[in-house]
Amino acid sequence: MREQQMLDAAVRVFADHGFRDTSMDAIAAEAEISKPMLYLYYGSKEELFGACMSRESGRFIEAMSVGFNPNLPQREQAHTVVREFLRYVHENRRSWRVLYRVAIGTAAFTSRVTDSRRRITEMVAELIRAGTTVQGASDLDFELTALAIVGATEAVADRIAEGDVDLDAATDLLVGIVWRGLKGVGTNRATA
């Protein structure tokens, strides 16, 4: 329980102040524990940030997995995936900031962000592959479409994390864009 309390406090402080400007003193104060206790669990700020990344990344992937159901019609899959992604960010704004904004600006953790993004992109590509009926679509078509969807969703997620975009409106807009984009997967490039 105490470990989760420390991680919760660390996520709040890292999200609000960034990695460089966060001190172990500030995290200990936020967690209402002593600094030696914090160091007993986590030997350094880097180790603590890594633990935050691991926990928050696991939570994000778990939330995203809810939407991955190849038995749903493709449009419903698209809506569910986009909605779960944005809902997670809406409900876990600080987690999002730590995972995708603070971490990407911290050289030691960039590879973790890249790995998390790769896993989400692979999940999306697999859903597109499973639901696409267009003949001639290649693995590259699926991969690039998934990259575009994930990238667009991340950009909108940043606005949701700031609280200036409505979750339902953003979901509907992105699903509309995604749905139109999915219709083009594997189309003949010579006619484009």
PDB file of C-alpha atoms in Angstrom:
ATOM      1  CA  MET A   1       0.000   0.000   0.000  1.00  0.00           C
ATOM      2  CA  ARG A   2       2.760   2.447   0.909  1.00  0.00           C
ATOM      3  CA  GLU A   3       4.524   1.735  -2.368  1.00  0.00           C
ATOM      4  CA  GLN A   4       1.387   2.656  -4.341  1.00  0.00           C
ATOM      5  CA  GLN A   5       1.064   5.821  -2.249  1.00  0.00           C
ATOM      6  CA  MET A   6       4.637   6.765  -3.170  1.00  0.00           C
ATOM      7  CA  LEU A   7       4.029   6.057  -6.865  1.00  0.00           C
ATOM      8  CA  ASP A   8       0.785   8.064  -6.823  1.00  0.00           C
ATOM      9  CA  ALA A   9       2.616  11.017  -5.277  1.00  0.00           C
ATOM     10  CA  ALA A  10       5.507  10.692  -7.705  1.00  0.00           C
ATOM     11  CA  VAL A  11       3.180  10.649 -10.726  1.00  0.00           C
ATOM     12  CA  ARG A  12       1.477  13.822  -9.481  1.00  0.00           C
ATOM     13  CA  VAL A  13       4.773  15.658  -8.910  1.00  0.00           C
ATOM     14  CA  PHE A  14       6.480  14.454 -12.108  1.00  0.00           C
ATOM     15  CA  ALA A  15       3.391  15.365 -14.163  1.00  0.00           C
ATOM     16  CA  ASP A  16       3.199  18.849 -12.655  1.00  0.00           C
ATOM     17  CA  HIS A  17       6.921  19.707 -12.649  1.00  0.00           C
ATOM     18  CA  GLY A  18       8.676  17.422 -15.137  1.00  0.00           C
ATOM     19  CA  PHE A  19      11.551  15.084 -14.427  1.00  0.00           C
ATOM     20  CA  ARG A  20      14.374  17.589 -14.077  1.00  0.00           C
ATOM     21  CA  ASP A  21      12.503  19.988 -11.792  1.00  0.00           C
ATOM     22  CA  THR A  22      11.173  17.278  -9.485  1.00  0.00           C
ATOM     23  CA  SER A  23      13.054  16.510  -6.291  1.00  0.00           C
ATOM     24  CA  MET A  24      12.847  13.492  -4.052  1.00  0.00           C
ATOM     25  CA  ASP A  25      12.056  15.963  -1.233  1.00  0.00           C
ATOM     26  CA  ALA A  26       8.957  17.148  -3.101  1.00  0.00           C
ATOM     27  CA  ILE A  27       7.804  13.586  -3.754  1.00  0.00           C
ATOM     28  CA  ALA A  28       8.355  12.561  -0.133  1.00  0.00           C
ATOM     29  CA  ALA A  29       6.377  15.600   1.034  1.00  0.00           C
ATOM     30  CA  GLU A  30       3.544  14.826  -1.419  1.00  0.00           C
ATOM     31  CA  ALA A  31       3.480  11.189  -0.247  1.00  0.00           C
ATOM     32  CA  GLU A  32       3.627  12.322   3.394  1.00  0.00           C
ATOM     33  CA  ILE A  33       6.602  10.091   4.116  1.00  0.00           C
ATOM     34  CA  SER A  34      10.214  10.729   4.995  1.00  0.00           C
ATOM     35  CA  LYS A  35      12.819  11.122   2.292  1.00  0.00           C
ATOM     36  CA  PRO A  36      14.843   8.173   3.731  1.00  0.00           C
ATOM     37  CA  MET A  37      11.714   5.992   3.427  1.00  0.00           C
ATOM     38  CA  LEU A  38      11.391   7.005  -0.217  1.00  0.00           C
ATOM     39  CA  TYR A  39      15.033   6.120  -0.852  1.00  0.00           C
ATOM     40  CA  LEU A  40      14.553   2.803   0.938  1.00  0.00           C
ATOM     41  CA  TYR A  41      11.975   1.794  -1.683  1.00  0.00           C
ATOM     42  CA  TYR A  42      13.567   3.585  -4.636  1.00  0.00           C
ATOM     43  CA  GLY A  43      17.300   4.178  -4.662  1.00  0.00           C
ATOM     44  CA  SER A  44      17.179   7.158  -7.003  1.00  0.00           C
ATOM     45  CA  LYS A  45      14.877   9.540  -8.784  1.00  0.00           C
ATOM     46  CA  GLU A  46      15.531   7.616 -12.018  1.00  0.00           C
ATOM     47  CA  GLU A  47      14.510   4.342 -10.388  1.00  0.00           C
ATOM     48  CA  LEU A  48      11.340   5.934  -9.005  1.00  0.00           C
ATOM     49  CA  PHE A  49      10.464   7.461 -12.382  1.00  0.00           C
ATOM     50  CA  GLY A  50      11.054   4.067 -14.025  1.00  0.00           C
ATOM     51  CA  ALA A  51       8.659   2.465 -11.536  1.00  0.00           C
ATOM     52  CA  CYS A  52       6.071   5.156 -12.344  1.00  0.00           C
ATOM     53  CA  MET A  53       6.518   4.493 -16.056  1.00  0.00           C
ATOM     54  CA  SER A  54       6.135   0.740 -15.608  1.00  0.00           C
ATOM     55  CA  ARG A  55       2.984   1.013 -13.529  1.00  0.00           C
ATOM     56  CA  GLU A  56       1.317   3.685 -15.648  1.00  0.00           C
ATOM     57  CA  SER A  57       2.244   1.980 -18.914  1.00  0.00           C
ATOM     58  CA  GLY A  58       0.727  -1.267 -17.648  1.00  0.00           C
ATOM     59  CA  ARG A  59      -2.463   0.534 -16.686  1.00  0.00           C
ATOM     60  CA  PHE A  60      -2.647   2.238 -20.073  1.00  0.00           C
ATOM     61  CA  ILE A  61      -2.096  -0.998 -22.030  1.00  0.00           C
ATOM     62  CA  GLU A  62      -4.684  -2.755 -19.863  1.00  0.00           C
ATOM     63  CA  ALA A  63      -7.228   0.011 -20.503  1.00  0.00           C
ATOM     64  CA  MET A  64      -6.510  -0.123 -24.232  1.00  0.00           C
ATOM     65  CA  SER A  65      -6.903  -3.901 -24.320  1.00  0.00           C
ATOM     66  CA  VAL A  66     -10.588  -3.484 -23.442  1.00  0.00           C
ATOM     67  CA  GLY A  67     -11.190  -2.096 -26.906  1.00  0.00           C
ATOM     68  CA  PHE A  68      -9.423  -4.816 -28.849  1.00  0.00           C
ATOM     69  CA  ASN A  69     -12.180  -7.219 -29.807  1.00  0.00           C
ATOM     70  CA  PRO A  70     -11.868  -8.575 -33.359  1.00  0.00           C
ATOM     71  CA  ASN A  71     -15.426  -9.948 -33.131  1.00  0.00           C
ATOM     72  CA  LEU A  72     -16.953  -6.462 -33.194  1.00  0.00           C
ATOM     73  CA  PRO A  73     -17.846  -4.816 -36.494  1.00  0.00           C
ATOM     74  CA  GLN A  74     -14.915  -2.699 -37.660  1.00  0.00           C
ATOM     75  CA  ARG A  75     -16.571   0.688 -37.109  1.00  0.00           C
ATOM     76  CA  GLU A  76     -17.538  -0.333 -33.575  1.00  0.00           C
ATOM     77  CA  GLN A  77     -13.951  -1.515 -32.992  1.00  0.00           C
ATOM     78  CA  ALA A  78     -12.639   1.841 -34.180  1.00  0.00           C
ATOM     79  CA  HIS A  79     -15.027   3.695 -31.886  1.00  0.00           C
ATOM     80  CA  THR A  80     -14.193   1.505 -28.887  1.00  0.00           C
ATOM     81  CA  VAL A  81     -10.424   1.754 -29.372  1.00  0.00           C
ATOM     82  CA  VAL A  82     -10.418   5.526 -29.844  1.00  0.00           C
ATOM     83  CA  ARG A  83     -12.870   6.002 -26.973  1.00  0.00           C
ATOM     84  CA  GLU A  84     -10.832   3.848 -24.560  1.00  0.00           C
ATOM     85  CA  PHE A  85      -7.609   5.643 -25.496  1.00  0.00           C
ATOM     86  CA  LEU A  86      -9.121   9.081 -24.961  1.00  0.00           C
ATOM     87  CA  ARG A  87     -11.123   8.020 -21.912  1.00  0.00           C
ATOM     88  CA  TYR A  88      -7.951   6.781 -20.254  1.00  0.00           C
ATOM     89  CA  VAL A  89      -6.265  10.133 -20.875  1.00  0.00           C
ATOM     90  CA  HIS A  90      -9.355  12.046 -19.687  1.00  0.00           C
ATOM     91  CA  GLU A  91      -9.467  10.082 -16.433  1.00  0.00           C
ATOM     92  CA  ASN A  92      -5.690   9.849 -15.951  1.00  0.00           C
ATOM     93  CA  ARG A  93      -4.290  13.168 -17.173  1.00  0.00           C
ATOM     94  CA  ARG A  94      -1.212  13.103 -15.008  1.00  0.00           C
ATOM     95  CA  SER A  95      -0.470   9.533 -15.998  1.00  0.00           C
ATOM     96  CA  TRP A  96      -0.636  10.586 -19.667  1.00  0.00           C
ATOM     97  CA  ARG A  97       1.707  13.502 -19.052  1.00  0.00           C
ATOM     98  CA  VAL A  98       4.216  11.251 -17.304  1.00  0.00           C
ATOM     99  CA  LEU A  99       4.003   8.521 -19.946  1.00  0.00           C
ATOM    100  CA  TYR A 100       4.057  10.597 -23.095  1.00  0.00           C
ATOM    101  CA  ARG A 101       5.306  14.070 -22.305  1.00  0.00           C
ATOM    102  CA  VAL A 102       7.676  13.961 -19.340  1.00  0.00           C
ATOM    103  CA  ALA A 103       9.202  10.625 -20.354  1.00  0.00           C
ATOM    104  CA  ILE A 104       9.748  11.553 -23.994  1.00  0.00           C
ATOM    105  CA  GLY A 105      11.708  14.608 -22.826  1.00  0.00           C
ATOM    106  CA  THR A 106      13.919  12.481 -20.577  1.00  0.00           C
ATOM    107  CA  ALA A 107      16.587  10.717 -22.643  1.00  0.00           C
ATOM    108  CA  ALA A 108      16.896   7.740 -20.310  1.00  0.00           C
ATOM    109  CA  PHE A 109      13.184   6.923 -20.754  1.00  0.00           C
ATOM    110  CA  THR A 110      12.549   7.690 -24.422  1.00  0.00           C
ATOM    111  CA  SER A 111      12.889   4.024 -25.376  1.00  0.00           C
ATOM    112  CA  ARG A 112      10.084   3.096 -22.964  1.00  0.00           C
ATOM    113  CA  VAL A 113       7.758   5.575 -24.645  1.00  0.00           C
ATOM    114  CA  THR A 114       8.757   4.207 -28.034  1.00  0.00           C
ATOM    115  CA  ASP A 115       8.103   0.644 -26.853  1.00  0.00           C
ATOM    116  CA  SER A 116       4.675   1.523 -25.450  1.00  0.00           C
ATOM    117  CA  ARG A 117       3.745   3.347 -28.657  1.00  0.00           C
ATOM    118  CA  ARG A 118       4.943   0.358 -30.702  1.00  0.00           C
ATOM    119  CA  ARG A 119       2.770  -2.044 -28.674  1.00  0.00           C
ATOM    120  CA  ILE A 120      -0.337   0.115 -29.123  1.00  0.00           C
ATOM    121  CA  THR A 121       0.417   0.533 -32.836  1.00  0.00           C
ATOM    122  CA  GLU A 122       0.782  -3.244 -33.258  1.00  0.00           C
ATOM    123  CA  MET A 123      -2.559  -3.797 -31.520  1.00  0.00           C
ATOM    124  CA  VAL A 124      -4.257  -1.270 -33.790  1.00  0.00           C
ATOM    125  CA  ALA A 125      -2.598  -2.715 -36.916  1.00  0.00           C
ATOM    126  CA  GLU A 126      -3.830  -6.183 -35.987  1.00  0.00           C
ATOM    127  CA  LEU A 127      -7.384  -4.929 -35.571  1.00  0.00           C
ATOM    128  CA  ILE A 128      -7.225  -3.199 -38.942  1.00  0.00           C
ATOM    129  CA  ARG A 129      -5.821  -6.346 -40.551  1.00  0.00           C
ATOM    130  CA  ALA A 130      -8.547  -8.502 -39.003  1.00  0.00           C
ATOM    131  CA  GLY A 131     -11.327  -6.202 -40.145  1.00  0.00           C
ATOM    132  CA  THR A 132     -10.113  -5.166 -43.593  1.00  0.00           C
ATOM    133  CA  THR A 133     -11.837  -6.751 -46.560  1.00  0.00           C
ATOM    134  CA  VAL A 134      -9.898  -4.821 -49.215  1.00  0.00           C
ATOM    135  CA  GLN A 135      -7.862  -7.121 -51.427  1.00  0.00           C
ATOM    136  CA  GLY A 136      -4.201  -6.281 -51.857  1.00  0.00           C
ATOM    137  CA  ALA A 137      -3.606  -4.552 -48.530  1.00  0.00           C
ATOM    138  CA  SER A 138      -0.044  -5.126 -47.357  1.00  0.00           C
ATOM    139  CA  ASP A 139       1.514  -5.301 -43.911  1.00  0.00           C
ATOM    140  CA  LEU A 140       2.970  -1.857 -44.595  1.00  0.00           C
ATOM    141  CA  ASP A 141      -0.543  -0.520 -45.299  1.00  0.00           C
ATOM    142  CA  PHE A 142      -1.726  -1.807 -41.926  1.00  0.00           C
ATOM    143  CA  GLU A 143       1.350  -0.530 -40.086  1.00  0.00           C
ATOM    144  CA  LEU A 144       1.226   2.964 -41.585  1.00  0.00           C
ATOM    145  CA  THR A 145      -2.516   3.263 -41.043  1.00  0.00           C
ATOM    146  CA  ALA A 146      -2.074   2.231 -37.408  1.00  0.00           C
ATOM    147  CA  LEU A 147       0.774   4.753 -36.991  1.00  0.00           C
ATOM    148  CA  ALA A 148      -1.437   7.515 -38.377  1.00  0.00           C
ATOM    149  CA  ILE A 149      -4.325   6.568 -36.095  1.00  0.00           C
ATOM    150  CA  VAL A 150      -2.127   6.359 -32.992  1.00  0.00           C
ATOM    151  CA  GLY A 151      -0.368   9.632 -33.836  1.00  0.00           C
ATOM    152  CA  ALA A 152      -3.622  11.511 -34.397  1.00  0.00           C
ATOM    153  CA  THR A 153      -5.102  10.072 -31.223  1.00  0.00           C
ATOM    154  CA  GLU A 154      -2.023  11.071 -29.211  1.00  0.00           C
ATOM    155  CA  ALA A 155      -2.271  14.638 -30.516  1.00  0.00           C
ATOM    156  CA  VAL A 156      -5.930  14.862 -29.529  1.00  0.00           C
ATOM    157  CA  ALA A 157      -5.127  13.177 -26.196  1.00  0.00           C
ATOM    158  CA  ASP A 158      -2.760  16.047 -25.390  1.00  0.00           C
ATOM    159  CA  ARG A 159      -5.667  18.472 -25.744  1.00  0.00           C
ATOM    160  CA  ILE A 160      -7.882  16.252 -23.595  1.00  0.00           C
ATOM    161  CA  ALA A 161      -5.143  16.104 -20.957  1.00  0.00           C
ATOM    162  CA  GLU A 162      -5.217  19.901 -20.873  1.00  0.00           C
ATOM    163  CA  GLY A 163      -8.983  19.785 -20.355  1.00  0.00           C
ATOM    164  CA  ASP A 164      -9.900  21.985 -23.303  1.00  0.00           C
ATOM    165  CA  VAL A 165     -11.521  19.367 -25.556  1.00  0.00           C
ATOM    166  CA  ASP A 166     -14.716  17.415 -24.890  1.00  0.00           C
ATOM    167  CA  LEU A 167     -14.143  13.649 -24.723  1.00  0.00           C
ATOM    168  CA  ASP A 168     -17.266  12.682 -26.704  1.00  0.00           C
ATOM    169  CA  ALA A 169     -16.745  15.301 -29.398  1.00  0.00           C
ATOM    170  CA  ALA A 170     -13.087  14.299 -29.806  1.00  0.00           C
ATOM    171  CA  THR A 171     -14.021  10.610 -29.982  1.00  0.00           C
ATOM    172  CA  ASP A 172     -16.666  11.222 -32.652  1.00  0.00           C
ATOM    173  CA  LEU A 173     -14.330  13.401 -34.711  1.00  0.00           C
ATOM    174  CA  LEU A 174     -11.459  10.918 -34.585  1.00  0.00           C
ATOM    175  CA  VAL A 175     -13.679   7.942 -35.345  1.00  0.00           C
ATOM    176  CA  GLY A 176     -15.013   9.777 -38.388  1.00  0.00           C
ATOM    177  CA  ILE A 177     -11.468  10.457 -39.601  1.00  0.00           C
ATOM    178  CA  VAL A 178     -10.311   6.924 -38.778  1.00  0.00           C
ATOM    179  CA  TRP A 179     -13.317   5.336 -40.462  1.00  0.00           C
ATOM    180  CA  ARG A 180     -12.791   7.282 -43.677  1.00  0.00           C
ATOM    181  CA  GLY A 181      -9.083   6.405 -43.540  1.00  0.00           C
ATOM    182  CA  LEU A 182      -9.751   2.712 -43.025  1.00  0.00           C
ATOM    183  CA  LYS A 183     -11.789   2.615 -46.223  1.00  0.00           C
ATOM    184  CA  GLY A 184      -8.600   3.504 -48.109  1.00  0.00           C
ATOM    185  CA  VAL A 185      -6.378   0.775 -46.673  1.00  0.00           C
ATOM    186  CA  GLY A 186      -4.866  -1.213 -49.499  1.00  0.00           C
ATOM    187  CA  THR A 187      -6.383   0.841 -52.304  1.00  0.00           C
ATOM    188  CA  ASN A 188      -4.558   1.016 -55.591  1.00  0.00           C
ATOM    189  CA  ARG A 189      -1.934   3.714 -55.259  1.00  0.00           C
ATOM    190  CA  ALA A 190      -1.714   4.209 -59.041  1.00  0.00           C
ATOM    191  CA  THR A 191      -5.216   5.715 -59.113  1.00  0.00           C
ATOM    192  CA  ALA A 192      -4.672   8.005 -56.135  1.00  0.00           C
TER     193      ALA A 192
END
